[in-house]
PDB file of C-alpha atoms in Angstrom:
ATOM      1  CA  UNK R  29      87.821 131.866 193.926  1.00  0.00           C
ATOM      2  CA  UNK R  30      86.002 128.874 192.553  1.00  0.00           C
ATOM      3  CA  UNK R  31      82.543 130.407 192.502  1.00  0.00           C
ATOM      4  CA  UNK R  32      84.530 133.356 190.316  1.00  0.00           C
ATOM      5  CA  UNK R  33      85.708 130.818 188.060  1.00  0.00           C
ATOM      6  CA  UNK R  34      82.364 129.138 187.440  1.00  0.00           C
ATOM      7  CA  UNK R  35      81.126 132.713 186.407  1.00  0.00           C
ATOM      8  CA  UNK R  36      84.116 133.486 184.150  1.00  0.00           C
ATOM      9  CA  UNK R  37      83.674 133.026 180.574  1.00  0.00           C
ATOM     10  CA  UNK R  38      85.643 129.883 179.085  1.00  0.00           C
ATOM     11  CA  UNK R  39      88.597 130.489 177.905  1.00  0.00           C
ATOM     12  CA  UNK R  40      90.570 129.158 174.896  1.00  0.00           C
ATOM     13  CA  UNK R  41      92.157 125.972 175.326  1.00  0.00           C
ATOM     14  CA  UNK R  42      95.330 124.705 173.210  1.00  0.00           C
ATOM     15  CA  UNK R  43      94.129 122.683 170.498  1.00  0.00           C
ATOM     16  CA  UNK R  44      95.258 119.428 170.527  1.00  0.00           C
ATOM     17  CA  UNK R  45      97.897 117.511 167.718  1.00  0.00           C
ATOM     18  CA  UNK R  46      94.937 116.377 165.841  1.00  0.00           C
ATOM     19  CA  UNK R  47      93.190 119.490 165.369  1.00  0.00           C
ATOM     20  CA  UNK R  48      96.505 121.034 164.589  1.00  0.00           C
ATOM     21  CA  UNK R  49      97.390 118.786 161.730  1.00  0.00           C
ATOM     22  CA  UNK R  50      93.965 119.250 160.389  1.00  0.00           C
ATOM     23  CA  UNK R  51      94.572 123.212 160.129  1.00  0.00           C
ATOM     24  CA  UNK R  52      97.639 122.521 158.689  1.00  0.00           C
ATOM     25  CA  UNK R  53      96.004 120.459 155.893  1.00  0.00           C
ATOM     26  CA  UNK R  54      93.498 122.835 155.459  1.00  0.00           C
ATOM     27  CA  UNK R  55      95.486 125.598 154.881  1.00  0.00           C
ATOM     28  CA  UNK R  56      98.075 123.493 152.778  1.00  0.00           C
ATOM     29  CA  UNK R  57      95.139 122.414 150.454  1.00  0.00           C
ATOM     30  CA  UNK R  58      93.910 125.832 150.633  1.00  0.00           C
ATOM     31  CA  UNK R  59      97.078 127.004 149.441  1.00  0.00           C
ATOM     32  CA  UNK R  60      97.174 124.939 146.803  1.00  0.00           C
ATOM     33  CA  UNK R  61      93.787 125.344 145.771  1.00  0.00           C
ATOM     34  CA  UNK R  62      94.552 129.029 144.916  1.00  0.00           C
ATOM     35  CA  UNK R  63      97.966 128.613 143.454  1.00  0.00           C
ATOM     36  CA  UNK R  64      96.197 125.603 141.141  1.00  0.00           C
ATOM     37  CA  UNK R  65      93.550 128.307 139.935  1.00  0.00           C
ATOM     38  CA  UNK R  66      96.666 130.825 139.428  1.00  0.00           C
ATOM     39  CA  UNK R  67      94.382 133.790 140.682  1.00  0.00           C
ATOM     40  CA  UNK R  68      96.455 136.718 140.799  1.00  0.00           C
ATOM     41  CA  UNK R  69      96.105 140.496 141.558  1.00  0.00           C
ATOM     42  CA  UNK R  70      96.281 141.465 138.080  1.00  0.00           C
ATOM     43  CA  UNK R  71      93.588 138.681 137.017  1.00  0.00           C
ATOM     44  CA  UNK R  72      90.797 139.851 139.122  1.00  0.00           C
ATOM     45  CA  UNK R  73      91.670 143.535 137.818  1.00  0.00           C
ATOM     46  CA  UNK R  74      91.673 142.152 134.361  1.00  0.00           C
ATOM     47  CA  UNK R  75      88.326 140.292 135.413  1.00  0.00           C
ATOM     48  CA  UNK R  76      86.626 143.495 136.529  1.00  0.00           C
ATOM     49  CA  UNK R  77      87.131 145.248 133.533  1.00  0.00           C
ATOM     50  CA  UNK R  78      85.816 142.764 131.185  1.00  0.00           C
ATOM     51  CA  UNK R  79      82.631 142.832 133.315  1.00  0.00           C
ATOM     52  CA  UNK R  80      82.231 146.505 133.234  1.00  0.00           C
ATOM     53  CA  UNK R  81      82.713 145.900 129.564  1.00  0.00           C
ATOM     54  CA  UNK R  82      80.013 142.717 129.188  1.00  0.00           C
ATOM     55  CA  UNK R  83      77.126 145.553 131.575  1.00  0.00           C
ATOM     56  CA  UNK R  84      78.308 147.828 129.065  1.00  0.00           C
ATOM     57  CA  UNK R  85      77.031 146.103 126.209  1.00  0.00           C
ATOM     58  CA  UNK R  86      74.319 144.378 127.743  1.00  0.00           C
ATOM     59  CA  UNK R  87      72.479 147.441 128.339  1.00  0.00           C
ATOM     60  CA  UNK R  88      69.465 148.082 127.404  1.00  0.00           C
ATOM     61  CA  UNK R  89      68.674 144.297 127.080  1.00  0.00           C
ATOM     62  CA  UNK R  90      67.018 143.661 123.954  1.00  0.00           C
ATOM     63  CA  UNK R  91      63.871 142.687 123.788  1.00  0.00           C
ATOM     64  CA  UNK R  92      63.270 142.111 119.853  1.00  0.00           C
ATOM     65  CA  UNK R  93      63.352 138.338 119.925  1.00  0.00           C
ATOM     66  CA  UNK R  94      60.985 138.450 123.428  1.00  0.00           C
ATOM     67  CA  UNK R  95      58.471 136.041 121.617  1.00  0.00           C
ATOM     68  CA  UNK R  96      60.815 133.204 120.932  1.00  0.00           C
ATOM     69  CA  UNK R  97      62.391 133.616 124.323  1.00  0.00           C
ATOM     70  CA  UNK R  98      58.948 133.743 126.089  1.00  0.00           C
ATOM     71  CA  UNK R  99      58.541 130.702 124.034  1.00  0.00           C
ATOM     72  CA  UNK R 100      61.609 128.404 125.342  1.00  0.00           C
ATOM     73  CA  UNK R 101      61.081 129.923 128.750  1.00  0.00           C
ATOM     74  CA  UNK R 102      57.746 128.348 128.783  1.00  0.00           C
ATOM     75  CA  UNK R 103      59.261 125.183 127.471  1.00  0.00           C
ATOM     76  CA  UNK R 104      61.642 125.422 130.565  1.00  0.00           C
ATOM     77  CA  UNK R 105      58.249 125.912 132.595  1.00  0.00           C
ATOM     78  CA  UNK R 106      56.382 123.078 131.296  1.00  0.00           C
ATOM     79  CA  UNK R 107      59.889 120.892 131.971  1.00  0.00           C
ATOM     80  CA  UNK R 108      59.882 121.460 135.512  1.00  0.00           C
ATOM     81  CA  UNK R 109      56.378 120.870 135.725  1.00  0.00           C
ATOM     82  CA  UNK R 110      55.923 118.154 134.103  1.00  0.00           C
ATOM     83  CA  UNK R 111      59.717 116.451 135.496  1.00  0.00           C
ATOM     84  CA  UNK R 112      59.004 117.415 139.154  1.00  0.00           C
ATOM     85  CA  UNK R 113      55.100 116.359 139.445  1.00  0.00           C
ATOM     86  CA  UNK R 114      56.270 112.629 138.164  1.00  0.00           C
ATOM     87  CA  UNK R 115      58.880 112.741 140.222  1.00  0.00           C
ATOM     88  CA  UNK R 116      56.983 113.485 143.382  1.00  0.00           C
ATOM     89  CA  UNK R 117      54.744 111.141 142.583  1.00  0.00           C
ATOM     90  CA  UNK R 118      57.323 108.448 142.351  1.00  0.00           C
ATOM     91  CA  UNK R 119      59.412 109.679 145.122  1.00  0.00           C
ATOM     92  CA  UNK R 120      56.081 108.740 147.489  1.00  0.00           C
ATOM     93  CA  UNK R 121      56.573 104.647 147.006  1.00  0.00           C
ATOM     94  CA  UNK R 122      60.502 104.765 146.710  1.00  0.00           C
ATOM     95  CA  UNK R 123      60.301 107.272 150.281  1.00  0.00           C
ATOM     96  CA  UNK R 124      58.200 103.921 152.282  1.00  0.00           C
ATOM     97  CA  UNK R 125      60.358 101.277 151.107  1.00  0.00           C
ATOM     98  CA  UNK R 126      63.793 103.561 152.111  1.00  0.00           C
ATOM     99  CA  UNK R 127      61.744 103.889 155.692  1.00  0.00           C
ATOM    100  CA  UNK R 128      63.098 101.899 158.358  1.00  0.00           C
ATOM    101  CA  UNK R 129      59.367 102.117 160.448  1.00  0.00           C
ATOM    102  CA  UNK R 130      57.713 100.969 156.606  1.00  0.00           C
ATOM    103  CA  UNK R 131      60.149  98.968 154.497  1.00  0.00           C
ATOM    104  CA  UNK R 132      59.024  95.139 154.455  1.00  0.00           C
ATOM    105  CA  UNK R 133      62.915  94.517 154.986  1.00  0.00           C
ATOM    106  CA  UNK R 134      66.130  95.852 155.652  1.00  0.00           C
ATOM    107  CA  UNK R 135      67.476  94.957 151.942  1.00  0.00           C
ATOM    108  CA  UNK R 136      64.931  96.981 150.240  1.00  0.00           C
ATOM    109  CA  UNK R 137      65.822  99.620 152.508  1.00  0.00           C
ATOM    110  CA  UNK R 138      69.426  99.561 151.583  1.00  0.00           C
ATOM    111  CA  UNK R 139      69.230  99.187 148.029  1.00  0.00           C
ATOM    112  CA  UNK R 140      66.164 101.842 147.725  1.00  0.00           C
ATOM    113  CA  UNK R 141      68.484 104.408 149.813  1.00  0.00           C
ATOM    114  CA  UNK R 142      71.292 103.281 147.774  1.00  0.00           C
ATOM    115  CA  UNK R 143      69.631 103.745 144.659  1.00  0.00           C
ATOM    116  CA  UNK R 144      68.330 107.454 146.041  1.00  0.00           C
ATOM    117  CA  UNK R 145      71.866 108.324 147.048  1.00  0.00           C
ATOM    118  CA  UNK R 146      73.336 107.936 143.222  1.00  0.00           C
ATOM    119  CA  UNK R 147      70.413 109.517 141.881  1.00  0.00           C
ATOM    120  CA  UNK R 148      71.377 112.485 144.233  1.00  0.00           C
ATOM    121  CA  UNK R 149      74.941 112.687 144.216  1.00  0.00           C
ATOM    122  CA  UNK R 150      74.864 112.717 140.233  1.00  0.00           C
ATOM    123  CA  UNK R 151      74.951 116.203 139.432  1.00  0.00           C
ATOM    124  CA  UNK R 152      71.877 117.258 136.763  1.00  0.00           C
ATOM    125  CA  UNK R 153      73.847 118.031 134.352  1.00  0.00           C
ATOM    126  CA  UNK R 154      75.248 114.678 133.570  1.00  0.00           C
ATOM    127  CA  UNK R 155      72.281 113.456 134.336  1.00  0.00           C
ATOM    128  CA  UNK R 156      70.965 115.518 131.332  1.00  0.00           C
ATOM    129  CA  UNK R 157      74.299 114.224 129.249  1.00  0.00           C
ATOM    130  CA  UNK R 158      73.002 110.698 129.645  1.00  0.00           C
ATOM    131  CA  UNK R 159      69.363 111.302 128.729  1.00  0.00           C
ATOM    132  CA  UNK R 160      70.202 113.115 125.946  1.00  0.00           C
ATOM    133  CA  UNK R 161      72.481 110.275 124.463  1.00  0.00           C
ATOM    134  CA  UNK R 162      69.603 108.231 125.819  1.00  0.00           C
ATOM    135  CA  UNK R 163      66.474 109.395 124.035  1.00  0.00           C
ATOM    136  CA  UNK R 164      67.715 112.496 121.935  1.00  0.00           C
ATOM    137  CA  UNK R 165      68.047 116.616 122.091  1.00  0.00           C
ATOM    138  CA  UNK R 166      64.937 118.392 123.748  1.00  0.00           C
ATOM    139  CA  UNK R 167      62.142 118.522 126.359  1.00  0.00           C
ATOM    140  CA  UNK R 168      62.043 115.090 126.834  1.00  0.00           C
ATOM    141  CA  UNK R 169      65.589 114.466 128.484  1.00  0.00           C
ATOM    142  CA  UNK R 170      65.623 117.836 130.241  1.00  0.00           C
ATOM    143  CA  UNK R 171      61.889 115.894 131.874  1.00  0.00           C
ATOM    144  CA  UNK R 172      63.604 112.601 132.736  1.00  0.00           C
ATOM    145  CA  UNK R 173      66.798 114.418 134.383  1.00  0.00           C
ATOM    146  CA  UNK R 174      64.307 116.412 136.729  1.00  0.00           C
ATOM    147  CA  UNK R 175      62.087 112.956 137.713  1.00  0.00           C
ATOM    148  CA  UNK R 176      65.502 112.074 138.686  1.00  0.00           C
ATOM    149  CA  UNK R 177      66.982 115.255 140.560  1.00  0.00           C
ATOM    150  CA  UNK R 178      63.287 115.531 142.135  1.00  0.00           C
ATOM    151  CA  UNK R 179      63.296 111.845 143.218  1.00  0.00           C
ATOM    152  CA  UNK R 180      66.764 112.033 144.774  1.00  0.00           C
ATOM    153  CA  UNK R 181      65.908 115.412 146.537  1.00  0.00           C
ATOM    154  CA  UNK R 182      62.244 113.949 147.824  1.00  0.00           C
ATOM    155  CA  UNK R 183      62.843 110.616 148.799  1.00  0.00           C
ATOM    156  CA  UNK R 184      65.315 111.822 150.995  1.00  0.00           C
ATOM    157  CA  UNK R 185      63.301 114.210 152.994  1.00  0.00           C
ATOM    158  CA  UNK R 186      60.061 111.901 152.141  1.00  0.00           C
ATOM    159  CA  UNK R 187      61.396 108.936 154.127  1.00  0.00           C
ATOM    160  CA  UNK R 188      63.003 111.165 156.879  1.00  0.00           C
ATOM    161  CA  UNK R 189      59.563 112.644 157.826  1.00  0.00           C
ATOM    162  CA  UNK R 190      58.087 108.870 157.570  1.00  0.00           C
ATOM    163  CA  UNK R 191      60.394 107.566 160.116  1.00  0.00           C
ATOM    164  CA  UNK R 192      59.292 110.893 162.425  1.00  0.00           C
ATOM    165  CA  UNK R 193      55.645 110.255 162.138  1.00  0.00           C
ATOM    166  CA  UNK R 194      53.671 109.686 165.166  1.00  0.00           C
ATOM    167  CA  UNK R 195      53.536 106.033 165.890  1.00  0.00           C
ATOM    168  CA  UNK R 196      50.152 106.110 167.984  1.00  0.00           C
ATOM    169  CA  UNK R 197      47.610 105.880 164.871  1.00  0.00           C
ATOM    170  CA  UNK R 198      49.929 103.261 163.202  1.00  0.00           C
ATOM    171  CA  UNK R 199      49.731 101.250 166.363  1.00  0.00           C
ATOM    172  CA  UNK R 200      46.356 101.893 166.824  1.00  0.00           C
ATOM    173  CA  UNK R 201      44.923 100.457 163.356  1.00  0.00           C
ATOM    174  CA  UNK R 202      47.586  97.858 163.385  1.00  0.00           C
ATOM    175  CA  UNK R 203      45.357  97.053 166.777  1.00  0.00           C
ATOM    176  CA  UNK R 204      42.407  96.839 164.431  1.00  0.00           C
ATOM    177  CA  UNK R 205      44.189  93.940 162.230  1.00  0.00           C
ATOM    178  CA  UNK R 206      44.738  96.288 159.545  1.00  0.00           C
ATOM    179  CA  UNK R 207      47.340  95.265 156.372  1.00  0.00           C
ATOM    180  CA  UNK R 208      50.632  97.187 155.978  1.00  0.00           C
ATOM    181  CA  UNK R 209      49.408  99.320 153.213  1.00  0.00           C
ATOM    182  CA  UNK R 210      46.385  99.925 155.558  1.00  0.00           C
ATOM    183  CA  UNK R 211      48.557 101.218 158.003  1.00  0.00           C
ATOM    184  CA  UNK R 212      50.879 102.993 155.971  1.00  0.00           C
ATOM    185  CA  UNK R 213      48.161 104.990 153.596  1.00  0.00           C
ATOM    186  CA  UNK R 214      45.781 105.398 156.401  1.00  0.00           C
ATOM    187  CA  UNK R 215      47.886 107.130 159.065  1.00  0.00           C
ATOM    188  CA  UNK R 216      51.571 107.296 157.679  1.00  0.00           C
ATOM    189  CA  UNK R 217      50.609 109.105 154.762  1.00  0.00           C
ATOM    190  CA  UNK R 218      48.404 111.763 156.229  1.00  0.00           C
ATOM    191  CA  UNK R 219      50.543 112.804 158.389  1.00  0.00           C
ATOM    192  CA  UNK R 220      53.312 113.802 156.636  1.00  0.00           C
ATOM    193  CA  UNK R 221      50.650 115.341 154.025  1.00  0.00           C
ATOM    194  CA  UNK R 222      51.672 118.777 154.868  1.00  0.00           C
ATOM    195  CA  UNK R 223      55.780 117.891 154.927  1.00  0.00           C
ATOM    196  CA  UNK R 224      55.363 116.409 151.404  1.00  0.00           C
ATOM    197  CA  UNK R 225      54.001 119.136 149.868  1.00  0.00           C
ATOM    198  CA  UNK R 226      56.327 121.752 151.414  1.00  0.00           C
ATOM    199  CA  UNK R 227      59.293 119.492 150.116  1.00  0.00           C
ATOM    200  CA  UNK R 228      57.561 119.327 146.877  1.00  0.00           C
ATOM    201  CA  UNK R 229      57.029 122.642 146.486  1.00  0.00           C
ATOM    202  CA  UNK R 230      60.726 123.624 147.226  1.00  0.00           C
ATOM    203  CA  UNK R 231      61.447 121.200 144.318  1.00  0.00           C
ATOM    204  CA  UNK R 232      59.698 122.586 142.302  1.00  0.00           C
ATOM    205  CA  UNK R 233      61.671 125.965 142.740  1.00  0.00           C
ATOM    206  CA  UNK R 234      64.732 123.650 142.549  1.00  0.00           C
ATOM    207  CA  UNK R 235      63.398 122.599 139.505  1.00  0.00           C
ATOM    208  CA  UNK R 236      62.908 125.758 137.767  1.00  0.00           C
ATOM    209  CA  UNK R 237      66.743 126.616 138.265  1.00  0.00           C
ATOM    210  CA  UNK R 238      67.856 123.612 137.150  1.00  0.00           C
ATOM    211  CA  UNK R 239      65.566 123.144 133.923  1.00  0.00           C
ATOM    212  CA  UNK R 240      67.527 126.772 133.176  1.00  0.00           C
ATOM    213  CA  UNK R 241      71.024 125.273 132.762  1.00  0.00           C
ATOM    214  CA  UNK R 242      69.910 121.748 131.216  1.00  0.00           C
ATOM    215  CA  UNK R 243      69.394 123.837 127.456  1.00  0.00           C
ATOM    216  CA  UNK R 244      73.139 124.572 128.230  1.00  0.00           C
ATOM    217  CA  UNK R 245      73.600 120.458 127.055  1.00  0.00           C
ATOM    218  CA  UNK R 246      70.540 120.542 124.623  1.00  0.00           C
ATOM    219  CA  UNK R 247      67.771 119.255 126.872  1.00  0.00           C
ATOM    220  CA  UNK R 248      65.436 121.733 125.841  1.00  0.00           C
ATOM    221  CA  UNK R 249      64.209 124.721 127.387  1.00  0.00           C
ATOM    222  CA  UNK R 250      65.944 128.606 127.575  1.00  0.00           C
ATOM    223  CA  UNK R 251      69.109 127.604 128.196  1.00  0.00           C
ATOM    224  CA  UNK R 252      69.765 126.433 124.635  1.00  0.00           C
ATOM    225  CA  UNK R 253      68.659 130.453 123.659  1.00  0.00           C
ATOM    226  CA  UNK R 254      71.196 131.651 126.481  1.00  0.00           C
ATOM    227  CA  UNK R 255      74.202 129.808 125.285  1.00  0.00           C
ATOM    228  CA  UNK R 256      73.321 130.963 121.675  1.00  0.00           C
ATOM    229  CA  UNK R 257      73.531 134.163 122.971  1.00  0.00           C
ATOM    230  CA  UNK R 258      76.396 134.061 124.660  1.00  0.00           C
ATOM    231  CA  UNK R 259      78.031 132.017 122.112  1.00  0.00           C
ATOM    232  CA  UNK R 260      77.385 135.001 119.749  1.00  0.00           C
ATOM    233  CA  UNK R 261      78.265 137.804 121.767  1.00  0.00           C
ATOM    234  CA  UNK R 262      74.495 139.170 121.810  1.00  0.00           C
ATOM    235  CA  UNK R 263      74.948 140.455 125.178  1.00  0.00           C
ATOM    236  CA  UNK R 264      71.719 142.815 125.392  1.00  0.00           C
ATOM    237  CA  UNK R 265      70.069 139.634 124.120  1.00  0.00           C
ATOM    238  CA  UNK R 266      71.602 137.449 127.129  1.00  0.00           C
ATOM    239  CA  UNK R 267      69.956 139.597 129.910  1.00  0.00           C
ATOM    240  CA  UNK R 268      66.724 140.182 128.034  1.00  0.00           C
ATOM    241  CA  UNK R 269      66.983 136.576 128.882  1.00  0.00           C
ATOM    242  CA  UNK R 270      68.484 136.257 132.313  1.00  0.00           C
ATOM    243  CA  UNK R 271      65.730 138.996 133.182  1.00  0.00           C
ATOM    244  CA  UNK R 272      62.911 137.187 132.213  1.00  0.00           C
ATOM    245  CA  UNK R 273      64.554 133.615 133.951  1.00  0.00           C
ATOM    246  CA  UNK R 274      64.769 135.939 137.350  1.00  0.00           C
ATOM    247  CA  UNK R 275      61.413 137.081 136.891  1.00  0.00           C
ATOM    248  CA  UNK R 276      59.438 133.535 136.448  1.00  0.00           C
ATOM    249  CA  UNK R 277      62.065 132.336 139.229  1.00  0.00           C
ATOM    250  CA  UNK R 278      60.509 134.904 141.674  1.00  0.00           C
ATOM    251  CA  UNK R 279      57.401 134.315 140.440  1.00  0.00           C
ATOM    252  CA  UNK R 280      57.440 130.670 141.246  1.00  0.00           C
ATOM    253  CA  UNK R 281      58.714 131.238 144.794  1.00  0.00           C
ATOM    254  CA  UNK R 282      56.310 133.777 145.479  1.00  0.00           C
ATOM    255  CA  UNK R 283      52.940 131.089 144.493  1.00  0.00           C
ATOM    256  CA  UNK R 284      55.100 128.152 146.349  1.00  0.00           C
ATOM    257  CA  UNK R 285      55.239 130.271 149.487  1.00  0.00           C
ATOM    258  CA  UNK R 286      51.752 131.411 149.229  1.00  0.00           C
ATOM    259  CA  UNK R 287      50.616 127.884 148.982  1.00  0.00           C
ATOM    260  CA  UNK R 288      53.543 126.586 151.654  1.00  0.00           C
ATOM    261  CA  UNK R 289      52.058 128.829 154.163  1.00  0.00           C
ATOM    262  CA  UNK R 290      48.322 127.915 153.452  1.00  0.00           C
ATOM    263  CA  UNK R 291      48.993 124.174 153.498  1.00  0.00           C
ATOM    264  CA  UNK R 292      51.347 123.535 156.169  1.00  0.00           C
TER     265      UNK R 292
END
């Protein structure tokens, strides 16, 4: 009977009083979640209708102002470019001093990963809000908030793969009397070549999605044309644009993936 048992699948147990009060929570604040955002039968019926009704009038996009939308979606190109190379770039240092195997100290590690943390739990659009009261509508804040979003997502993953890096060759030159920086550009570095650019190249897809949205706040770019469109009901306009944003998106992932696979 024992030997059956061991071959029987496992059976449900009763959950205990903690794990029932946390489904009860969860389905109070669930509850309340919906009745807060008051959806309702005849809402989503409502909803569905107005969307037949915006495809309706979208189509055919319109593709008369395609040059000055080709125009800001290059903008919106050149701002993820430009925002996410610099911010690689910076991540790099800000990534060995978060690392516990390369930080000269434990307090530069905390406030480097402390710093990190804000700059990725601000979401990019308030980021944007600031750097537009900051230095001014256009290009240039929609650049700063993605040197920020790209150092917050980098640094992260930057520092993780430092601290998983063999420790052989960084023992080995240490050996040799080598210096810290030594150490850490001669065999830290290389080794997490390939990881770096991988993460780098997923923010730069990041980036292109974001720089989209950042126009939305006047940080440059196509999503001050998309808003304007929206704004005045030019539907077929609006997916002219969201066409050609899903078309450079794909793009984008197609060359990172290309160059993900013959890197790493």
């Amino acid at each position: 009977m024992s030997d059956l048992r061991k071959h029987m699948p496992a059976r449900l147990k009763v959950p205990s009083p903690g794990a029932i009060i946390l489904v009860i929570i969860f389905v109070s604040l669930f509850y309340l979640g919906m009745r807060h955002a008051d959806v309702t039968l005849e809402r989503l019926t409502a909803g569905i209708g107005n969307m037949f009704h915006f495809i309706s009038s979208a189509f055919p996009p319109d593709p008369s102002r395609i040059s000055s939308i080709s125009s800001a979606m290059y903008e919106t190109f050149q701002i993820a470019l430009v925002g996410t190379a610099v911010g690689v770039v910076l991540s790099l240092p800000i990534a060995v001093l978060a690392s516990r195997n390369t930080s000269p100290n434990n307090l530069i590690r905390t406030a480097t990963r402390g710093m990190v943390s804000t700059m990725r739990t601000i979401p990019d659009l308030i980021w944007a809000l600031i750097f537009v009261i900051s230095v001014g509508l256009g290009p240039f804040a929609g650049i700063l908030t993605i040197i920020v979003d790209t150092i917050g997502f980098c640094a992260r993953f930057f520092s993780e793969r430092i601290e998983e890096v063999d420790k052989g060759p960084s023992q080995a030159l240490e050996s040799t009397g080598s210096s810290r920086i030594g150490v850490i550009s001669g065999s830290v570095l290389p080794l997490g070549f390939a990881s770096f650019v991988g993460t780098g190249l997923f923010a730069f897809e990041k980036s292109i999605r974001a720089a989209v949205v950042l126009g939305l706040v006047g940080a440059g770019g196509i999503g001050v044309e998309l808003s304007t469109a929206f704004t005045l009901r030019r539907f077929d306009e609006a997916l002219m644009i969201i066409i050609l944003i899903l078309v450079v998106v794909i793009a984008v992932e197609q060359l990172s993936s290309t160059i993900r696979k013959k890197v790493i």
